[in-house]
PDB file of C-alpha atoms in Angstrom:
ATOM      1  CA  UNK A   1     -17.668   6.380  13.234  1.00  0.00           C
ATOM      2  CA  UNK A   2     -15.537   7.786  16.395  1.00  0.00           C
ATOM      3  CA  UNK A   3     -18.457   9.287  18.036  1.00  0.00           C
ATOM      4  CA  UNK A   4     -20.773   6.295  16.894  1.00  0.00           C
ATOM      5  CA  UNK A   5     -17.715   4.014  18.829  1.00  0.00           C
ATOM      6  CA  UNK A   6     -17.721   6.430  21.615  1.00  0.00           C
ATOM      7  CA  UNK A   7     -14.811   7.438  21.141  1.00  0.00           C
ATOM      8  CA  UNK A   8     -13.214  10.868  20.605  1.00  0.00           C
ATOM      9  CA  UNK A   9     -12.252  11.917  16.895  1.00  0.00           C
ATOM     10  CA  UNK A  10      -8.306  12.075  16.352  1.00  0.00           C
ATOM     11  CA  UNK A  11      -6.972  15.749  16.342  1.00  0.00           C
ATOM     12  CA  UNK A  12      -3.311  14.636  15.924  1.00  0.00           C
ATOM     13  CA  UNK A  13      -1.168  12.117  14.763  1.00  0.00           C
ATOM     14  CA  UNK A  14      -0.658  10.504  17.862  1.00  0.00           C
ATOM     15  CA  UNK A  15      -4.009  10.502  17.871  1.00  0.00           C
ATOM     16  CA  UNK A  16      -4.368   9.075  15.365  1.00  0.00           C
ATOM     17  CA  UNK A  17      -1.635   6.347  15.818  1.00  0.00           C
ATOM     18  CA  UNK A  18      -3.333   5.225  18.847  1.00  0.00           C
ATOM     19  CA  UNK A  19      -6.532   4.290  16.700  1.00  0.00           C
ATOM     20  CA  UNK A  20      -4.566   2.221  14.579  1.00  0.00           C
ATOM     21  CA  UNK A  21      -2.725   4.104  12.165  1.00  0.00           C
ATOM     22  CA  UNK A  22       0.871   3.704  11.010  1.00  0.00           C
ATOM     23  CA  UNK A  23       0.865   0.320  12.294  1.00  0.00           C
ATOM     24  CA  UNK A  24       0.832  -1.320   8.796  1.00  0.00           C
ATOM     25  CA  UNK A  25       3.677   0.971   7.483  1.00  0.00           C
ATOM     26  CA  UNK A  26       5.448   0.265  10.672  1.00  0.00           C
ATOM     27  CA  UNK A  27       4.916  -3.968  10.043  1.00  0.00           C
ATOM     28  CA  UNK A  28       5.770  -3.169   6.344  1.00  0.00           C
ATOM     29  CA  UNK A  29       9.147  -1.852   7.393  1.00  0.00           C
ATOM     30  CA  UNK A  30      10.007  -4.875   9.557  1.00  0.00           C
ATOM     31  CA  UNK A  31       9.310  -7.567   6.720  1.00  0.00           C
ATOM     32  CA  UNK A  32      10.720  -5.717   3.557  1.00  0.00           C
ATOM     33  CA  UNK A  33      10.245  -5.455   0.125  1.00  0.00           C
ATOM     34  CA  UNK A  34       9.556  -8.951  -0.964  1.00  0.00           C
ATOM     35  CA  UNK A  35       7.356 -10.123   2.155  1.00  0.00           C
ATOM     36  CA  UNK A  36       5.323  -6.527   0.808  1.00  0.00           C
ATOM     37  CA  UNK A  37       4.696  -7.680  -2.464  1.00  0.00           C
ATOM     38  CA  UNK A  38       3.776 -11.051  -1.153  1.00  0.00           C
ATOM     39  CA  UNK A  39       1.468  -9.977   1.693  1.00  0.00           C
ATOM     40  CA  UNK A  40      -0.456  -7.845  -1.185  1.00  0.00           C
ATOM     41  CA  UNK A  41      -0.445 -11.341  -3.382  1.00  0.00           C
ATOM     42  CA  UNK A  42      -1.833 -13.226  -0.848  1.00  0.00           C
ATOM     43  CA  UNK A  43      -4.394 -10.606  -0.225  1.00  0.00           C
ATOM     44  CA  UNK A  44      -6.150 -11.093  -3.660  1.00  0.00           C
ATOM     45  CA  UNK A  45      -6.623  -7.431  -3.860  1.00  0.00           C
ATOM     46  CA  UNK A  46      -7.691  -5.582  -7.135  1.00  0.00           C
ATOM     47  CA  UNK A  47      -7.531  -2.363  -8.517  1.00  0.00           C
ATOM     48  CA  UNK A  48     -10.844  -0.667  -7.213  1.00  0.00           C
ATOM     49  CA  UNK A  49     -10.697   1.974 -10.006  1.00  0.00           C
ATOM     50  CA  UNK A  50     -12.981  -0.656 -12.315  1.00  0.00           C
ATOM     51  CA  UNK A  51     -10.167  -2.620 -14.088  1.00  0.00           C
ATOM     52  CA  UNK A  52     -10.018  -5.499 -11.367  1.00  0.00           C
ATOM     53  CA  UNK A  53      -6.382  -5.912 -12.204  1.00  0.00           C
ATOM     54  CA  UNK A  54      -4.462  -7.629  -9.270  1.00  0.00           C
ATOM     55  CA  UNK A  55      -2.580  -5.136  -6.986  1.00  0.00           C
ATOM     56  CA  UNK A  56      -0.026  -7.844  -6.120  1.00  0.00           C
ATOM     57  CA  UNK A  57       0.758  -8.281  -9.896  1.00  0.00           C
ATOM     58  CA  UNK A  58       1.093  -5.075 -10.610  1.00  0.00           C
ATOM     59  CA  UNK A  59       3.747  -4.456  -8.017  1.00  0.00           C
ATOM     60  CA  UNK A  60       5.633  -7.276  -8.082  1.00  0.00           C
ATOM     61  CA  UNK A  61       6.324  -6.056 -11.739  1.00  0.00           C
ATOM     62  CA  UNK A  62       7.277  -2.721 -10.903  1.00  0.00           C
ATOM     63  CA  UNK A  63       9.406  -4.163  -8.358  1.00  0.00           C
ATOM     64  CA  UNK A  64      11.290  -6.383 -10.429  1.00  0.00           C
ATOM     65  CA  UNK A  65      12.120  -3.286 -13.088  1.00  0.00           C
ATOM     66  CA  UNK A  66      15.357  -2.253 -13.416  1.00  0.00           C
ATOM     67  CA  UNK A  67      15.683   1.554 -12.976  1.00  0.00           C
ATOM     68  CA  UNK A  68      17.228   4.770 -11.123  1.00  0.00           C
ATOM     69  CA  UNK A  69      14.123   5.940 -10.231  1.00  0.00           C
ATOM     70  CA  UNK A  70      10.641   4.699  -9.940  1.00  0.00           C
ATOM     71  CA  UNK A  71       6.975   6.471  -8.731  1.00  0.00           C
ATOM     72  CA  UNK A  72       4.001   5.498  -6.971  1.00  0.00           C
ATOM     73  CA  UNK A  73       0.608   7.534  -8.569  1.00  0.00           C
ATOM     74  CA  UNK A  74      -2.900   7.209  -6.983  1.00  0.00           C
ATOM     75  CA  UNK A  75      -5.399   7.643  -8.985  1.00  0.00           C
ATOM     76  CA  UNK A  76      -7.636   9.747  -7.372  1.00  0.00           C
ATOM     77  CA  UNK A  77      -9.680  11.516 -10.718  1.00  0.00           C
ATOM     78  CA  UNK A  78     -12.882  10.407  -9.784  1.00  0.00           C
ATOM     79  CA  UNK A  79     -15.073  11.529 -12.732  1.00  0.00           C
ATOM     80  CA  UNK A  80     -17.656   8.745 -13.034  1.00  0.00           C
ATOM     81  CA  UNK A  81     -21.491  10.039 -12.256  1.00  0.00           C
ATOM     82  CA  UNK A  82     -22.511   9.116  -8.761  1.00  0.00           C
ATOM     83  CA  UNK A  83     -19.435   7.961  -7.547  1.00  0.00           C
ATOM     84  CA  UNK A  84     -17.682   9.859  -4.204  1.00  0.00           C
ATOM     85  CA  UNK A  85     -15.574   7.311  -2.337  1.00  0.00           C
ATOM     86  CA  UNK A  86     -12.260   8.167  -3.462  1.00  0.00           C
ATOM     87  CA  UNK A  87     -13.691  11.845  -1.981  1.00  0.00           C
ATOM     88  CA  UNK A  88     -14.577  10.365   1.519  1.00  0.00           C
ATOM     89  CA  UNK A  89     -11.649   8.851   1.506  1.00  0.00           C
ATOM     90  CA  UNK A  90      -9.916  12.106   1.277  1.00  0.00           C
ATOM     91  CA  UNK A  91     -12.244  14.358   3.492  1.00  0.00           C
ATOM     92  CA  UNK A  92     -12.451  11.438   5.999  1.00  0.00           C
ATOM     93  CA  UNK A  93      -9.117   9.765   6.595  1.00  0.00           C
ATOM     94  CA  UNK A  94      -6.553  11.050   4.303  1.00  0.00           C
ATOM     95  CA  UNK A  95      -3.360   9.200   6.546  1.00  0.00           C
ATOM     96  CA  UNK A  96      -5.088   5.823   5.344  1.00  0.00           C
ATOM     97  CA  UNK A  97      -4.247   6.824   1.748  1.00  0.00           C
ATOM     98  CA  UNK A  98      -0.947   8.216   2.348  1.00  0.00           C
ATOM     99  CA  UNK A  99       0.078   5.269   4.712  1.00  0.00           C
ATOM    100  CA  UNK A 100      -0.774   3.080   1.339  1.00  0.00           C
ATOM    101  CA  UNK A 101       1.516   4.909  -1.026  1.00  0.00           C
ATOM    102  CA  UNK A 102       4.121   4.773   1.516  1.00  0.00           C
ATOM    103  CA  UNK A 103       3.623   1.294   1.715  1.00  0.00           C
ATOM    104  CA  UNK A 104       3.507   0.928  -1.763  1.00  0.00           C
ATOM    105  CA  UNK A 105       6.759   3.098  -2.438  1.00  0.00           C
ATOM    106  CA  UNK A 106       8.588   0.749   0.320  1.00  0.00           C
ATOM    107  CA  UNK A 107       7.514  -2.512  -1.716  1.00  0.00           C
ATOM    108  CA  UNK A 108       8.635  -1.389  -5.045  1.00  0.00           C
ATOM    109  CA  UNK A 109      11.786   0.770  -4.437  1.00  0.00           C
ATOM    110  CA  UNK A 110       9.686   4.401  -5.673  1.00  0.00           C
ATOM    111  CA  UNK A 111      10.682   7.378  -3.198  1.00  0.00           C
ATOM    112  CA  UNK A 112       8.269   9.584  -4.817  1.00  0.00           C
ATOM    113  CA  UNK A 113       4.282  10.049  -4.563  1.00  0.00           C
ATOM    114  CA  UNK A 114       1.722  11.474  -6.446  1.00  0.00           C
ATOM    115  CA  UNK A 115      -1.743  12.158  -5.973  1.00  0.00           C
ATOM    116  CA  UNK A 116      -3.388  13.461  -8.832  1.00  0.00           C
ATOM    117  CA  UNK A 117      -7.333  15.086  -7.916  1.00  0.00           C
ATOM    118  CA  UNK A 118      -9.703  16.097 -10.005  1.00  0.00           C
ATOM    119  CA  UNK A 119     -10.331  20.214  -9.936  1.00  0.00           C
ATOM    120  CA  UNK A 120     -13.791  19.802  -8.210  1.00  0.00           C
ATOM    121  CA  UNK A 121     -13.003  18.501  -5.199  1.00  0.00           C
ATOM    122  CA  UNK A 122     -11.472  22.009  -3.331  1.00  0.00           C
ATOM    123  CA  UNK A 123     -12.004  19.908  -0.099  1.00  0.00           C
ATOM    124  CA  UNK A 124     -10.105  17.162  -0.841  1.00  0.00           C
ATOM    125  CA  UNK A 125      -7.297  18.727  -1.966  1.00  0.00           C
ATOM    126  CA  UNK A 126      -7.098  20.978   1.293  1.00  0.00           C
ATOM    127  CA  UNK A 127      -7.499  17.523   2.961  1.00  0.00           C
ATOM    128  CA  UNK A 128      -4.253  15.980   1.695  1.00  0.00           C
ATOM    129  CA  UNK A 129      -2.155  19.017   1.310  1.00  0.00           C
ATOM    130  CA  UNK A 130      -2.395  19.196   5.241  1.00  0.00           C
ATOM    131  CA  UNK A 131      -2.414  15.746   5.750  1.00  0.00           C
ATOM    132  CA  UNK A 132       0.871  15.343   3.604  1.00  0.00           C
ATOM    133  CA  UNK A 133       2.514  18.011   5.307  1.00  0.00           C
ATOM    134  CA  UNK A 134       1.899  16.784   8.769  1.00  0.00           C
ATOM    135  CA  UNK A 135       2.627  13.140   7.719  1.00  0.00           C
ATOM    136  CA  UNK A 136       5.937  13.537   5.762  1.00  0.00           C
ATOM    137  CA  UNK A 137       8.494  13.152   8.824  1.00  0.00           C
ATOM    138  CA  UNK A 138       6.496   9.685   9.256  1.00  0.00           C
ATOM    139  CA  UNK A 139       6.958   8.208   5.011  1.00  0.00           C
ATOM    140  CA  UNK A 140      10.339   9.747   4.750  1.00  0.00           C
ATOM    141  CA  UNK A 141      12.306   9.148   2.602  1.00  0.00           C
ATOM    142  CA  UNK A 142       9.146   8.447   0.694  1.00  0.00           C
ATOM    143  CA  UNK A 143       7.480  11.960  -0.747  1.00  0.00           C
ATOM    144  CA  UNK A 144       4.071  13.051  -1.631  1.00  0.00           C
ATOM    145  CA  UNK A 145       3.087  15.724  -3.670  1.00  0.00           C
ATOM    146  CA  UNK A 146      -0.840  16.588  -4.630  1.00  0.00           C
ATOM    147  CA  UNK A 147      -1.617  17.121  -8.115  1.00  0.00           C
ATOM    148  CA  UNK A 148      -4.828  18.770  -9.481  1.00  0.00           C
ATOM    149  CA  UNK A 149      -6.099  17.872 -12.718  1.00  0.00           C
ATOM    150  CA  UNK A 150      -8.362  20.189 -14.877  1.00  0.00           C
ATOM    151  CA  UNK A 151     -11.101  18.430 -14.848  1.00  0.00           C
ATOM    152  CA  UNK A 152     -11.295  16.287 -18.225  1.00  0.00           C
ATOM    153  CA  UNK A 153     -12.851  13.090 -17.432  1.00  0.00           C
ATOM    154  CA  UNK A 154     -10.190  10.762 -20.218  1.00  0.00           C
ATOM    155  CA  UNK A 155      -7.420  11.655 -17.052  1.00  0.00           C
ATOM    156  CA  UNK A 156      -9.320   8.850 -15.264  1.00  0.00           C
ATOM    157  CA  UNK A 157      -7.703   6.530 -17.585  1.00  0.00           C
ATOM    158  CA  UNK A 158      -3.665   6.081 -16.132  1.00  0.00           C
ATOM    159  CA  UNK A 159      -1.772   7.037 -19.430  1.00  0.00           C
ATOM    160  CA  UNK A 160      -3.769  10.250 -20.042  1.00  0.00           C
ATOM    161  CA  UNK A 161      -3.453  10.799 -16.348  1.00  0.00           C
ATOM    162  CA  UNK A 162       0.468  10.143 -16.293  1.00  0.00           C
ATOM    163  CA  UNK A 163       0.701  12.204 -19.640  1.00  0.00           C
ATOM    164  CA  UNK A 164      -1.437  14.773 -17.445  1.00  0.00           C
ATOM    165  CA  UNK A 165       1.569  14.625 -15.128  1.00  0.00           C
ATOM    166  CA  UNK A 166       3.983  15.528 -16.926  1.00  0.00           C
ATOM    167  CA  UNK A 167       2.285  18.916 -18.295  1.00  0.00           C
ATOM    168  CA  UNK A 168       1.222  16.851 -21.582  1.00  0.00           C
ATOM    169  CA  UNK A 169      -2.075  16.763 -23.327  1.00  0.00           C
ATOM    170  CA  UNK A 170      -4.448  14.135 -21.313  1.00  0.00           C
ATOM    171  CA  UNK A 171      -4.245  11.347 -23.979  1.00  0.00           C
ATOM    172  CA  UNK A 172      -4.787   7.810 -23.599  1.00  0.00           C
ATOM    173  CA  UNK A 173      -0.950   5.983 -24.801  1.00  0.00           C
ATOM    174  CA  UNK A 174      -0.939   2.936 -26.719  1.00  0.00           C
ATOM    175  CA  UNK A 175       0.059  -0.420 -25.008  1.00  0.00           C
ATOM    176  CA  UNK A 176       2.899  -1.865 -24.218  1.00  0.00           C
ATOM    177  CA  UNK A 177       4.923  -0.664 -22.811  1.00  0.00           C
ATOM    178  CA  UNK A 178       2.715  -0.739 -19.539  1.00  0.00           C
ATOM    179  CA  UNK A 179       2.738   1.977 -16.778  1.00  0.00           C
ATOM    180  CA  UNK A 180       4.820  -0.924 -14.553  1.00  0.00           C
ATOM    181  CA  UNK A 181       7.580  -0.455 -16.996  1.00  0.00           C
ATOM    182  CA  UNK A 182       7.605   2.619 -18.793  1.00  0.00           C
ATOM    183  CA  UNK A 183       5.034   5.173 -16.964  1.00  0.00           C
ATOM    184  CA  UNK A 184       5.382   8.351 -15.400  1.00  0.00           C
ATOM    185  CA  UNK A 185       8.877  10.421 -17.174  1.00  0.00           C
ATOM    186  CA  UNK A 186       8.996   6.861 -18.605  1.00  0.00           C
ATOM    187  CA  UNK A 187      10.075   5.085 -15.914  1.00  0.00           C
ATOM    188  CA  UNK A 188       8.304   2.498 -13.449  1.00  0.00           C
ATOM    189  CA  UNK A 189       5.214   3.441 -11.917  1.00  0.00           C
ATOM    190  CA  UNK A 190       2.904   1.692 -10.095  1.00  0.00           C
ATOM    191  CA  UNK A 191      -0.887   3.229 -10.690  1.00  0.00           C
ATOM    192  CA  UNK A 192      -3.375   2.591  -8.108  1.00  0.00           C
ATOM    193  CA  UNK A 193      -7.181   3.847  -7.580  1.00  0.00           C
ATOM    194  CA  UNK A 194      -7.370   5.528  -4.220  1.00  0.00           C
ATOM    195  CA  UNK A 195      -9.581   2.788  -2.654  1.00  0.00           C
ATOM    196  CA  UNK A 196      -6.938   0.068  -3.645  1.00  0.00           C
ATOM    197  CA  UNK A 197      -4.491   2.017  -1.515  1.00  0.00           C
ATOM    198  CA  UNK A 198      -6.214   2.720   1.086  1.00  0.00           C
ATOM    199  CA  UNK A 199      -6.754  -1.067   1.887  1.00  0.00           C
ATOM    200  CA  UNK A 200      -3.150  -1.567   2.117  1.00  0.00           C
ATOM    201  CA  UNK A 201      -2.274  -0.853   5.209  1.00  0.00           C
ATOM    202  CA  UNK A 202      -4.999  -2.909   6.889  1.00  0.00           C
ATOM    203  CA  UNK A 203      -3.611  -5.719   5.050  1.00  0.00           C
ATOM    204  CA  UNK A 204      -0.580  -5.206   6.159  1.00  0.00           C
ATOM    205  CA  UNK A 205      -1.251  -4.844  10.100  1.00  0.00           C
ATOM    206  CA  UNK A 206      -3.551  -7.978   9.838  1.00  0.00           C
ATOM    207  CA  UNK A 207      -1.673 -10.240   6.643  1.00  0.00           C
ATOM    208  CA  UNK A 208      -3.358 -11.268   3.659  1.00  0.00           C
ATOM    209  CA  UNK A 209      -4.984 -14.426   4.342  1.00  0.00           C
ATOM    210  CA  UNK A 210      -7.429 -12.318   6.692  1.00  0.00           C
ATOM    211  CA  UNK A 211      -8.237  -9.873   4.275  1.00  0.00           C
ATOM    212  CA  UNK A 212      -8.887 -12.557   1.760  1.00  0.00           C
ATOM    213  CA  UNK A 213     -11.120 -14.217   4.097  1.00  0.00           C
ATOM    214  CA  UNK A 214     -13.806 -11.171   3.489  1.00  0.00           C
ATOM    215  CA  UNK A 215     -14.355 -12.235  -0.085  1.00  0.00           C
ATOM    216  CA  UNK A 216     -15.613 -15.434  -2.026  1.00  0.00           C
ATOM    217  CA  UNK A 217     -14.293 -16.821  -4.774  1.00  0.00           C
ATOM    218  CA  UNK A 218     -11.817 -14.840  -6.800  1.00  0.00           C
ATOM    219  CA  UNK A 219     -13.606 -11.416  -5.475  1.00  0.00           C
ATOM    220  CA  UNK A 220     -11.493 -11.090  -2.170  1.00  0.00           C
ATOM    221  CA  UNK A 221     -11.554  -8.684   0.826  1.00  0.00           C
ATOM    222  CA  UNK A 222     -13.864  -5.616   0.260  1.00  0.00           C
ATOM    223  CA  UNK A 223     -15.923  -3.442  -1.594  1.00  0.00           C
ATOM    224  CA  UNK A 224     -17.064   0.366  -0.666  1.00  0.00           C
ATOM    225  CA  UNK A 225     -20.415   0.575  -2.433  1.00  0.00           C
ATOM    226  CA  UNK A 226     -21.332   3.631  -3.357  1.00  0.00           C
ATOM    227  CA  UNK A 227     -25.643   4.796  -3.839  1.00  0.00           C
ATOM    228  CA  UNK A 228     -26.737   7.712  -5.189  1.00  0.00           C
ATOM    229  CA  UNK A 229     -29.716   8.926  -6.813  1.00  0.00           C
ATOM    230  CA  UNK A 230     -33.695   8.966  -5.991  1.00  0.00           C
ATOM    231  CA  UNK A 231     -33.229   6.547  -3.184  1.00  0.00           C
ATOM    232  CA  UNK A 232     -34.239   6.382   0.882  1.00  0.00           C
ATOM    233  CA  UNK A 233     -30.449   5.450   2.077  1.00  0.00           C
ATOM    234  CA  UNK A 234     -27.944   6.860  -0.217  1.00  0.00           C
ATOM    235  CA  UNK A 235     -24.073   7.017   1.016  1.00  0.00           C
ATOM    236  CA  UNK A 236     -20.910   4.897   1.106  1.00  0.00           C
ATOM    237  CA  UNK A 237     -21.299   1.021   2.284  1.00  0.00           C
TER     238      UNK A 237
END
């Protein structure tokens, strides 16, 4: 995309910040908590992991929990056959997806990240170790740390994942209590599909009534598409 634009790829954060970057955590500082939450409401974004569930909703609740200490987990198990965006993502433009979390940590009082890959994707998880470790003096206090999964395909779900987290056996957890409430070490967590976070800070540095503008109907803003298989054009739309 940088040398399509004619323009040279970022090898730094500063780089990177003059393409764009940061400025949605930066405007997400300035407004606060509540303006956060609303911004993301406005927005009409869903959960891009397949549920559809709306982002806004989800951490508004976590939000409103009472509690000592709350999480922010991205989802980022992709296991589903010919999907790869969440690993783009990753390999492409990791600081989009951390910026998100930060974001994300900022609107519902969480100080701690995780990012929890699946085993096969060695790149990725090279990706966002480095890109966490440059990044951190920028999301402090907020904290990420990169989890890799073994590879069973039920830690796509967000119960077996979080029970994944916390050294358990990946099995799906009955309902209620919800994630929002009681999730990761039982406290408040807000779950998000890589792709749902990674439209965040756009959203932010432009406001929600643009990004809803993208969409029609109750579908707002956008969709990566991903094609695979025994076609001419495969890739990421």
């Amino acid at each position: 995309t940088f040398e399509r634009a004619g323009k040279t790829r970022p090898t730094s954060l500063d780089d990177y910040y003059a393409t764009g970057g940061w400025i949605g955590l930066a405007k997400a500082r300035e407004i606060g908590p509540e303006a956060i939450v609303n911004t993301v409401l406005v927005s009409g974004l869903r959960g891009r992991g397949g549920a559809g569930f709306p982002a806004g909703i989800k951490w508004k609740t976590v939000a409103g929990a009472i509690s000592d200490q709350k999480y922010v987990v991205c989802n980022a198990d992709e296991g589903d056959s010919g999907t790869f965006a969440d690993r783009m993502v990753m390999e492409g433009d990791p600081f989009m997806l951390i910026e998100g979390m930060a974001i994300a940590g900022l609107a519902v009082g969480a100080d701690k990240g995780y990012v929890y890959i699946r085993s096969e994707y060695p790149h990725a998880i090279a990706k966002m170790h480095a890109a966490v470790t440059a990044s951190a003096h920028l999301i402090a206090p907020f904290g990420i740390e990169v989890r890799v999964g073994a590879g069973a395909y039920v830690c796509g779900e967000e119960t077996s994942l979080l029970n994944s987290l916390e050294g358990k056996r990946g099995e799906v957890r009955a309902k209620p209590p919800l994630p929002a409430l009681e999730g990761l070490f039982g406290k408040p967590t807000v779950v998000n599909n890589v792709l749902t976070l990674a439209a965040v800070p756009w959203i932010l540095s432009h406001g929600g009534d643009a990004y809803a503008a993208f969409g029609m109907g109750r579908s707002k803003g956008t969709m990566p598409v991903q094609i695979a298989g025994n076609v001419k054009h495969g890739g990421l739309f």
